[in-house]
């Protein structure tokens, strides 16, 4: 199970400026980060920029972020893409993590996204 950071405990706009968040990142020893959440133009954007600055490869699930307005969501996504964030979707992430098109887990996943 992948860890999920509870943003309700953060006191900064960028999750990457939070000790708990950074502790989880250190434990994972990963290089790729997938972001989802609210305020793509504020919190998601600032988190992405800070993570890029720490040499992570940052992915944003475009269908799993939002903002107060659609134009703010789109602006946040566009700015992230210009800075080097990789745009993806929840379905793409799920199947990339799955990796194979066989087995019970694959069948459950395929049923879930239909």
CSV table of N, CA and C in Angstrom, one decimal:
chain,number,residue,atom,x,y,z
A,1,UNK,N,0.8,-1.2,0.0
A,1,UNK,CA,0.0,0.0,0.0
A,1,UNK,C,0.9,1.2,0.0
A,2,UNK,N,0.6,2.2,-0.9
A,2,UNK,CA,1.3,3.4,-0.9
A,2,UNK,C,0.8,4.3,0.1
A,3,UNK,N,1.8,5.1,0.8
A,3,UNK,CA,1.4,6.0,1.8
A,3,UNK,C,0.6,7.2,1.2
A,4,UNK,N,-0.3,7.7,2.0
A,4,UNK,CA,-1.0,8.9,1.6
A,4,UNK,C,-0.8,10.0,2.7
A,5,UNK,N,-0.4,11.1,2.3
A,5,UNK,CA,-0.1,12.2,3.2
A,5,UNK,C,-1.4,12.9,3.6
A,6,UNK,N,-1.6,13.1,4.8
A,6,UNK,CA,-2.9,13.8,5.3
A,6,UNK,C,-2.6,15.3,5.3
A,7,UNK,N,-3.0,16.0,4.3
A,7,UNK,CA,-2.7,17.4,4.2
A,7,UNK,C,-3.4,18.3,5.2
A,8,UNK,N,-4.3,17.7,6.0
A,8,UNK,CA,-5.0,18.5,7.0
A,8,UNK,C,-4.1,18.9,8.1
A,9,UNK,N,-3.0,18.2,8.3
A,9,UNK,CA,-2.0,18.5,9.4
A,9,UNK,C,-0.9,19.5,8.9
A,10,UNK,N,-0.9,19.9,7.7
A,10,UNK,CA,0.2,20.8,7.3
A,10,UNK,C,-0.2,22.2,7.6
A,11,UNK,N,0.9,23.0,7.8
A,11,UNK,CA,0.7,24.4,8.1
A,11,UNK,C,1.3,25.3,7.0
A,12,UNK,N,1.8,24.6,6.0
A,12,UNK,CA,2.4,25.3,4.9
A,12,UNK,C,1.6,24.9,3.6
A,13,UNK,N,1.7,25.7,2.6
A,13,UNK,CA,1.0,25.4,1.3
A,13,UNK,C,1.6,24.3,0.6
A,14,UNK,N,3.0,24.2,0.6
A,14,UNK,CA,3.6,23.1,-0.1
A,14,UNK,C,3.8,21.9,0.9
A,15,UNK,N,3.3,20.8,0.5
A,15,UNK,CA,3.5,19.6,1.3
A,15,UNK,C,5.0,19.3,1.5
A,16,UNK,N,5.8,19.6,0.5
A,16,UNK,CA,7.2,19.4,0.6
A,16,UNK,C,8.0,20.2,1.6
A,17,UNK,N,7.3,21.1,2.3
A,17,UNK,CA,7.9,21.9,3.3
A,17,UNK,C,7.4,21.5,4.7
A,18,UNK,N,6.8,20.3,4.7
A,18,UNK,CA,6.3,19.7,6.0
A,18,UNK,C,7.1,18.6,6.4
A,19,UNK,N,7.5,18.5,7.7
A,19,UNK,CA,8.4,17.5,8.2
A,19,UNK,C,7.8,16.1,8.0
A,20,UNK,N,6.5,15.9,8.3
A,20,UNK,CA,5.9,14.6,8.2
A,20,UNK,C,6.0,14.1,6.8
A,21,UNK,N,5.6,14.9,5.8
A,21,UNK,CA,5.7,14.6,4.4
A,21,UNK,C,7.1,14.2,4.0
A,22,UNK,N,8.1,15.0,4.4
A,22,UNK,CA,9.5,14.7,4.0
A,22,UNK,C,9.9,13.4,4.7
A,23,UNK,N,9.5,13.1,5.9
A,23,UNK,CA,9.8,11.9,6.5
A,23,UNK,C,9.3,10.7,5.7
A,24,UNK,N,8.1,10.8,5.2
A,24,UNK,CA,7.5,9.7,4.4
A,24,UNK,C,8.3,9.5,3.2
A,25,UNK,N,8.7,10.6,2.5
A,25,UNK,CA,9.5,10.5,1.3
A,25,UNK,C,10.8,9.8,1.5
A,26,UNK,N,11.5,10.2,2.6
A,26,UNK,CA,12.8,9.5,3.0
A,26,UNK,C,12.6,8.0,3.2
A,27,UNK,N,11.5,7.6,3.9
A,27,UNK,CA,11.3,6.2,4.1
A,27,UNK,C,11.1,5.4,2.8
A,28,UNK,N,10.5,6.1,1.8
A,28,UNK,CA,10.1,5.4,0.6
A,28,UNK,C,11.3,5.2,-0.3
A,29,UNK,N,12.3,6.0,-0.2
A,29,UNK,CA,13.5,6.0,-1.1
A,29,UNK,C,13.1,5.9,-2.6
A,30,UNK,N,12.0,6.6,-2.9
A,30,UNK,CA,11.6,6.6,-4.3
A,30,UNK,C,12.1,7.8,-5.1
A,31,UNK,N,11.9,7.9,-6.3
A,31,UNK,CA,12.3,9.0,-7.2
A,31,UNK,C,11.1,9.6,-7.9
A,32,UNK,N,10.0,8.9,-8.1
A,32,UNK,CA,8.8,9.4,-8.7
A,32,UNK,C,7.7,9.7,-7.7
A,33,UNK,N,7.1,10.8,-7.8
A,33,UNK,CA,6.0,11.2,-6.9
A,33,UNK,C,4.8,11.5,-7.7
A,34,UNK,N,3.6,10.9,-7.3
A,34,UNK,CA,2.4,11.2,-7.9
A,34,UNK,C,1.5,12.1,-7.0
A,35,UNK,N,1.1,13.2,-7.5
A,35,UNK,CA,0.4,14.2,-6.8
A,35,UNK,C,-1.1,14.2,-7.2
A,36,UNK,N,-2.0,14.3,-6.2
A,36,UNK,CA,-3.4,14.4,-6.3
A,36,UNK,C,-3.9,15.2,-5.2
A,37,UNK,N,-5.0,16.0,-5.3
A,37,UNK,CA,-5.5,16.7,-4.2
A,37,UNK,C,-6.2,18.0,-4.7
A,38,UNK,N,-6.4,18.9,-3.8
A,38,UNK,CA,-7.1,20.1,-4.1
A,38,UNK,C,-6.2,21.3,-4.2
A,39,UNK,N,-6.7,22.3,-4.9
A,39,UNK,CA,-6.0,23.5,-5.2
A,39,UNK,C,-4.7,23.3,-6.1
A,40,UNK,N,-5.0,22.8,-7.3
A,40,UNK,CA,-3.9,22.6,-8.2
A,40,UNK,C,-3.0,23.8,-8.5
A,41,UNK,N,-3.6,25.0,-8.4
A,41,UNK,CA,-2.9,26.3,-8.6
A,41,UNK,C,-2.2,26.8,-7.4
A,42,UNK,N,-2.4,26.2,-6.2
A,42,UNK,CA,-1.8,26.7,-5.0
A,42,UNK,C,-0.9,25.5,-4.4
A,43,UNK,N,-1.6,24.7,-3.6
A,43,UNK,CA,-0.9,23.6,-2.8
A,43,UNK,C,-0.2,22.6,-3.7
A,44,UNK,N,-0.9,22.1,-4.7
A,44,UNK,CA,-0.3,21.1,-5.6
A,44,UNK,C,0.8,21.7,-6.4
A,45,UNK,N,0.6,22.9,-6.9
A,45,UNK,CA,1.6,23.6,-7.7
A,45,UNK,C,2.9,23.8,-6.8
A,46,UNK,N,2.7,24.4,-5.7
A,46,UNK,CA,3.9,24.7,-4.8
A,46,UNK,C,4.6,23.4,-4.4
A,47,UNK,N,3.8,22.4,-4.1
A,47,UNK,CA,4.4,21.1,-3.7
A,47,UNK,C,5.2,20.5,-4.9
A,48,UNK,N,4.7,20.6,-6.1
A,48,UNK,CA,5.3,20.1,-7.3
A,48,UNK,C,6.6,20.8,-7.5
A,49,UNK,N,6.6,22.2,-7.4
A,49,UNK,CA,7.8,23.0,-7.6
A,49,UNK,C,8.9,22.6,-6.6
A,50,UNK,N,8.5,22.5,-5.4
A,50,UNK,CA,9.5,22.1,-4.3
A,50,UNK,C,10.1,20.7,-4.6
A,51,UNK,N,9.3,19.8,-5.0
A,51,UNK,CA,9.7,18.4,-5.3
A,51,UNK,C,10.7,18.4,-6.5
A,52,UNK,N,10.3,19.1,-7.5
A,52,UNK,CA,11.2,19.2,-8.7
A,52,UNK,C,12.6,19.8,-8.2
A,53,UNK,N,12.5,20.8,-7.3
A,53,UNK,CA,13.8,21.3,-6.8
A,53,UNK,C,14.6,20.4,-6.0
A,54,UNK,N,14.0,19.3,-5.5
A,54,UNK,CA,14.7,18.2,-4.8
A,54,UNK,C,15.0,17.1,-5.7
A,55,UNK,N,14.9,17.3,-7.0
A,55,UNK,CA,15.2,16.3,-8.1
A,55,UNK,C,14.3,15.1,-8.1
A,56,UNK,N,13.1,15.2,-7.7
A,56,UNK,CA,12.1,14.1,-7.9
A,56,UNK,C,11.5,14.3,-9.2
A,57,UNK,N,11.1,13.2,-9.8
A,57,UNK,CA,10.2,13.2,-11.0
A,57,UNK,C,8.8,13.3,-10.5
A,58,UNK,N,8.1,14.4,-10.9
A,58,UNK,CA,6.8,14.7,-10.3
A,58,UNK,C,5.7,14.4,-11.4
A,59,UNK,N,4.7,13.6,-11.0
A,59,UNK,CA,3.6,13.4,-11.9
A,59,UNK,C,2.3,14.0,-11.2
A,60,UNK,N,1.4,14.5,-12.0
A,60,UNK,CA,0.2,15.0,-11.4
A,60,UNK,C,-1.0,14.3,-12.2
A,61,UNK,N,-1.8,13.7,-11.4
A,61,UNK,CA,-3.0,13.1,-11.9
A,61,UNK,C,-4.1,14.2,-12.2
A,62,UNK,N,-4.2,14.6,-13.5
A,62,UNK,CA,-5.0,15.8,-13.8
A,62,UNK,C,-6.5,15.6,-13.4
A,63,UNK,N,-6.9,14.3,-13.5
A,63,UNK,CA,-8.3,14.1,-13.1
A,63,UNK,C,-8.5,13.8,-11.6
A,64,UNK,N,-7.5,14.0,-10.8
A,64,UNK,CA,-7.5,13.9,-9.4
A,64,UNK,C,-7.1,15.1,-8.7
A,65,UNK,N,-7.1,16.3,-9.4
A,65,UNK,CA,-6.8,17.5,-8.7
A,65,UNK,C,-8.0,18.5,-9.0
A,66,UNK,N,-8.1,19.5,-8.2
A,66,UNK,CA,-9.2,20.5,-8.4
A,66,UNK,C,-8.7,21.8,-7.9
A,67,UNK,N,-9.5,22.8,-8.2
A,67,UNK,CA,-9.3,24.2,-7.6
A,67,UNK,C,-10.7,24.8,-7.5
A,68,UNK,N,-10.7,26.0,-6.9
A,68,UNK,CA,-12.0,26.6,-6.7
A,68,UNK,C,-12.7,26.9,-8.0
A,69,UNK,N,-12.0,27.2,-9.1
A,69,UNK,CA,-12.6,27.4,-10.4
A,69,UNK,C,-11.8,26.5,-11.4
A,70,UNK,N,-12.5,26.2,-12.5
A,70,UNK,CA,-11.9,25.4,-13.5
A,70,UNK,C,-10.7,26.1,-14.2
A,71,UNK,N,-10.8,27.4,-14.3
A,71,UNK,CA,-9.7,28.2,-14.9
A,71,UNK,C,-8.5,28.1,-14.0
A,72,UNK,N,-8.7,28.2,-12.7
A,72,UNK,CA,-7.5,28.0,-11.8
A,72,UNK,C,-6.9,26.6,-11.8
A,73,UNK,N,-7.7,25.6,-12.0
A,73,UNK,CA,-7.2,24.3,-12.1
A,73,UNK,C,-6.4,24.2,-13.4
A,74,UNK,N,-6.9,24.7,-14.5
A,74,UNK,CA,-6.2,24.6,-15.8
A,74,UNK,C,-4.9,25.4,-15.7
A,75,UNK,N,-4.9,26.6,-15.1
A,75,UNK,CA,-3.7,27.4,-15.0
A,75,UNK,C,-2.7,26.6,-14.1
A,76,UNK,N,-3.1,26.0,-13.0
A,76,UNK,CA,-2.2,25.3,-12.2
A,76,UNK,C,-1.5,24.1,-13.0
A,77,UNK,N,-2.3,23.4,-13.7
A,77,UNK,CA,-1.8,22.3,-14.5
A,77,UNK,C,-0.8,22.8,-15.6
A,78,UNK,N,-1.2,23.9,-16.3
A,78,UNK,CA,-0.4,24.4,-17.3
A,78,UNK,C,1.0,24.9,-16.8
A,79,UNK,N,1.0,25.5,-15.7
A,79,UNK,CA,2.2,26.0,-15.1
A,79,UNK,C,3.1,24.8,-14.7
A,80,UNK,N,2.5,23.8,-14.1
A,80,UNK,CA,3.3,22.6,-13.7
A,80,UNK,C,3.9,22.0,-14.9
A,81,UNK,N,3.1,21.8,-16.0
A,81,UNK,CA,3.7,21.2,-17.2
A,81,UNK,C,4.8,22.0,-17.8
A,82,UNK,N,4.7,23.3,-17.8
A,82,UNK,CA,5.8,24.2,-18.3
A,82,UNK,C,7.1,24.0,-17.4
A,83,UNK,N,6.9,23.7,-16.2
A,83,UNK,CA,8.1,23.5,-15.3
A,83,UNK,C,8.6,22.1,-15.3
A,84,UNK,N,8.0,21.1,-16.0
A,84,UNK,CA,8.5,19.8,-16.1
A,84,UNK,C,7.8,18.7,-15.4
A,85,UNK,N,6.6,19.0,-14.9
A,85,UNK,CA,5.8,18.0,-14.2
A,85,UNK,C,5.2,17.1,-15.3
A,86,UNK,N,5.0,15.8,-15.1
A,86,UNK,CA,4.4,14.9,-16.0
A,86,UNK,C,3.0,14.8,-15.7
A,87,UNK,N,2.1,15.1,-16.7
A,87,UNK,CA,0.7,14.9,-16.5
A,87,UNK,C,0.3,13.5,-16.8
A,88,UNK,N,-0.6,13.0,-15.9
A,88,UNK,CA,-1.1,11.7,-16.1
A,88,UNK,C,-2.6,11.6,-15.6
A,89,UNK,N,-3.2,10.5,-15.5
A,89,UNK,CA,-4.5,10.3,-15.0
A,89,UNK,C,-4.6,9.2,-14.0
A,90,UNK,N,-5.6,9.1,-13.2
A,90,UNK,CA,-5.7,8.0,-12.3
A,90,UNK,C,-5.7,6.7,-13.0
A,91,UNK,N,-6.4,6.5,-14.1
A,91,UNK,CA,-6.4,5.3,-14.8
A,91,UNK,C,-5.0,4.9,-15.3
A,92,UNK,N,-4.3,5.9,-15.8
A,92,UNK,CA,-3.0,5.6,-16.3
A,92,UNK,C,-2.1,5.1,-15.2
A,93,UNK,N,-2.1,5.8,-14.0
A,93,UNK,CA,-1.3,5.5,-12.9
A,93,UNK,C,-1.6,4.0,-12.4
A,94,UNK,N,-2.9,3.7,-12.3
A,94,UNK,CA,-3.3,2.4,-11.8
A,94,UNK,C,-2.8,1.3,-12.7
A,95,UNK,N,-2.9,1.5,-14.0
A,95,UNK,CA,-2.4,0.4,-14.9
A,95,UNK,C,-0.9,0.4,-15.0
A,96,UNK,N,-0.3,1.5,-14.8
A,96,UNK,CA,1.2,1.5,-14.8
A,96,UNK,C,1.7,0.8,-13.6
A,97,UNK,N,1.1,1.0,-12.4
A,97,UNK,CA,1.4,0.3,-11.2
A,97,UNK,C,1.1,-1.2,-11.3
A,98,UNK,N,0.1,-1.5,-12.0
A,98,UNK,CA,-0.3,-2.9,-12.2
A,98,UNK,C,0.7,-3.6,-13.1
A,99,UNK,N,1.0,-3.1,-14.2
A,99,UNK,CA,2.1,-3.6,-15.0
A,99,UNK,C,1.8,-4.8,-15.9
A,100,UNK,N,0.9,-5.6,-15.5
A,100,UNK,CA,0.5,-6.8,-16.3
A,100,UNK,C,-1.0,-6.9,-16.5
A,101,UNK,N,-1.4,-7.5,-17.6
A,101,UNK,CA,-2.8,-7.6,-18.0
A,101,UNK,C,-3.3,-9.0,-17.7
A,102,UNK,N,-2.9,-9.6,-16.6
A,102,UNK,CA,-3.4,-10.9,-16.2
A,102,UNK,C,-3.6,-11.0,-14.7
A,103,UNK,N,-4.4,-12.0,-14.3
A,103,UNK,CA,-4.5,-12.2,-12.9
A,103,UNK,C,-5.8,-11.6,-12.3
A,104,UNK,N,-6.1,-12.0,-11.1
A,104,UNK,CA,-7.3,-11.5,-10.4
A,104,UNK,C,-7.2,-10.0,-10.1
A,105,UNK,N,-6.0,-9.6,-9.7
A,105,UNK,CA,-5.9,-8.1,-9.4
A,105,UNK,C,-6.1,-7.3,-10.7
A,106,UNK,N,-5.6,-7.7,-11.8
A,106,UNK,CA,-5.9,-7.0,-13.1
A,106,UNK,C,-7.4,-7.0,-13.4
A,107,UNK,N,-8.1,-8.1,-13.2
A,107,UNK,CA,-9.5,-8.1,-13.5
A,107,UNK,C,-10.3,-7.2,-12.6
A,108,UNK,N,-9.9,-7.2,-11.3
A,108,UNK,CA,-10.6,-6.2,-10.4
A,108,UNK,C,-10.3,-4.8,-10.8
A,109,UNK,N,-9.1,-4.5,-11.2
A,109,UNK,CA,-8.7,-3.2,-11.5
A,109,UNK,C,-9.5,-2.7,-12.8
A,110,UNK,N,-9.5,-3.6,-13.8
A,110,UNK,CA,-10.3,-3.3,-15.0
A,110,UNK,C,-11.8,-3.0,-14.7
A,111,UNK,N,-12.3,-3.8,-13.8
A,111,UNK,CA,-13.7,-3.6,-13.5
A,111,UNK,C,-13.9,-2.3,-12.7
A,112,UNK,N,-12.9,-1.9,-11.9
A,112,UNK,CA,-13.0,-0.7,-11.1
A,112,UNK,C,-13.0,0.5,-12.0
A,113,UNK,N,-12.2,0.5,-13.1
A,113,UNK,CA,-12.1,1.7,-13.9
A,113,UNK,C,-13.2,1.8,-15.0
A,114,UNK,N,-14.0,0.8,-15.2
A,114,UNK,CA,-15.0,0.8,-16.2
A,114,UNK,C,-16.3,1.5,-15.8
